[in-house]
């Protein structure tokens, strides 16, 4: 089956949502509240989720959606809801044809709530399920760093389509890997990554209108692993920096890691700006969410990489809303993945 329409709609939907998130990104007050697990959520998360789910429901009404947010707090907090509705109703692509493809605008505040709540799928191994993270890397978003708007289509447990909108990454695929986001103008920044399983991966500049021209992306060849650049999460609560430093040492890598938030790391290594991405568990009971990895997984694999957990197993997106059968993430060019994985197993095995 061809997934060209799914990729096209997903890219347009993510592109439109990044317009809303960037508006919030440049505000001093981002309308932040805390969820039950104490993680932060902003008005940008709610607004982006509403816009993207509305586009999916307009085009693929039978599909399920696993979204990170739900609207109960907005129904209880009218001021917050009104603030988000103002953003949503005023966010649109400047190309009317593209807007129509996305189903046009959301018609009311209640329809916005319903769209947000439609991300309530339990996930699983059967059928077509979209995995959505409206703002991946919320801590980076709040501190003025990297973040990503992430959307993937999973069919019968396999990721078929992946899209990452990274407003603060440089457009230039040859730009060196850096957590820097440039100046406040955003000039030269904003990338939309996309992939269909079996069809390769691309990048294109983010736009305020129709999709821009794309170009194929590929992971960089790494003939000497000691010269590799690896990236990791900023937050020590998300990934074990100590273990990752030991692994780098074991591989002979002397360059400092680049720490950045979100699935922007997947996009960065997929286009050869970096080489390795390690996300190792900080505690035994930590379980990754599918929306934090689905899009990045297929983009890296289609760019010539391999993505597994710390034991070498492929990430399993068929088990519901989490990657409960996996621990950690190891992403690297296919030719050196086994070498990196061996170092990971050696370091983690010594900790048992």
Tab-separated table of C-alpha atoms in Angstrom, residues 46-47 49-51 71 74-75 80-89 106-118:
chain	number	residue	atom	x	y	z
A	46	UNK	CA	-2.990	21.612	23.572
A	47	UNK	CA	-3.295	23.871	20.533
A	49	UNK	CA	-2.717	18.562	19.311
A	50	UNK	CA	-6.127	20.026	18.416
A	51	UNK	CA	-4.950	21.221	14.992
A	71	UNK	CA	-8.892	18.295	27.483
A	74	UNK	CA	-9.392	22.942	29.790
A	75	UNK	CA	-13.030	22.251	30.558
A	80	UNK	CA	-6.855	28.616	29.862
A	81	UNK	CA	-9.233	27.113	27.315
A	82	UNK	CA	-10.074	30.538	25.919
A	83	UNK	CA	-6.383	31.367	25.592
A	84	UNK	CA	-5.774	28.183	23.578
A	85	UNK	CA	-8.869	28.727	21.438
A	86	UNK	CA	-7.584	32.189	20.494
A	87	UNK	CA	-4.388	30.560	19.237
A	88	UNK	CA	-6.114	27.726	17.401
A	89	UNK	CA	-8.692	29.824	15.565
A	106	UNK	CA	-11.810	24.105	13.750
A	107	UNK	CA	-15.260	25.633	14.116
A	108	UNK	CA	-15.682	26.092	17.866
A	109	UNK	CA	-14.005	25.840	21.248
A	110	UNK	CA	-15.977	22.671	22.019
A	111	UNK	CA	-14.857	21.119	18.732
A	112	UNK	CA	-11.294	21.944	19.806
A	113	UNK	CA	-11.849	20.049	23.085
A	114	UNK	CA	-13.282	17.102	21.183
A	115	UNK	CA	-10.296	17.024	18.850
A	116	UNK	CA	-7.854	17.007	21.759
A	117	UNK	CA	-9.797	14.197	23.457
A	118	UNK	CA	-9.828	12.117	20.268
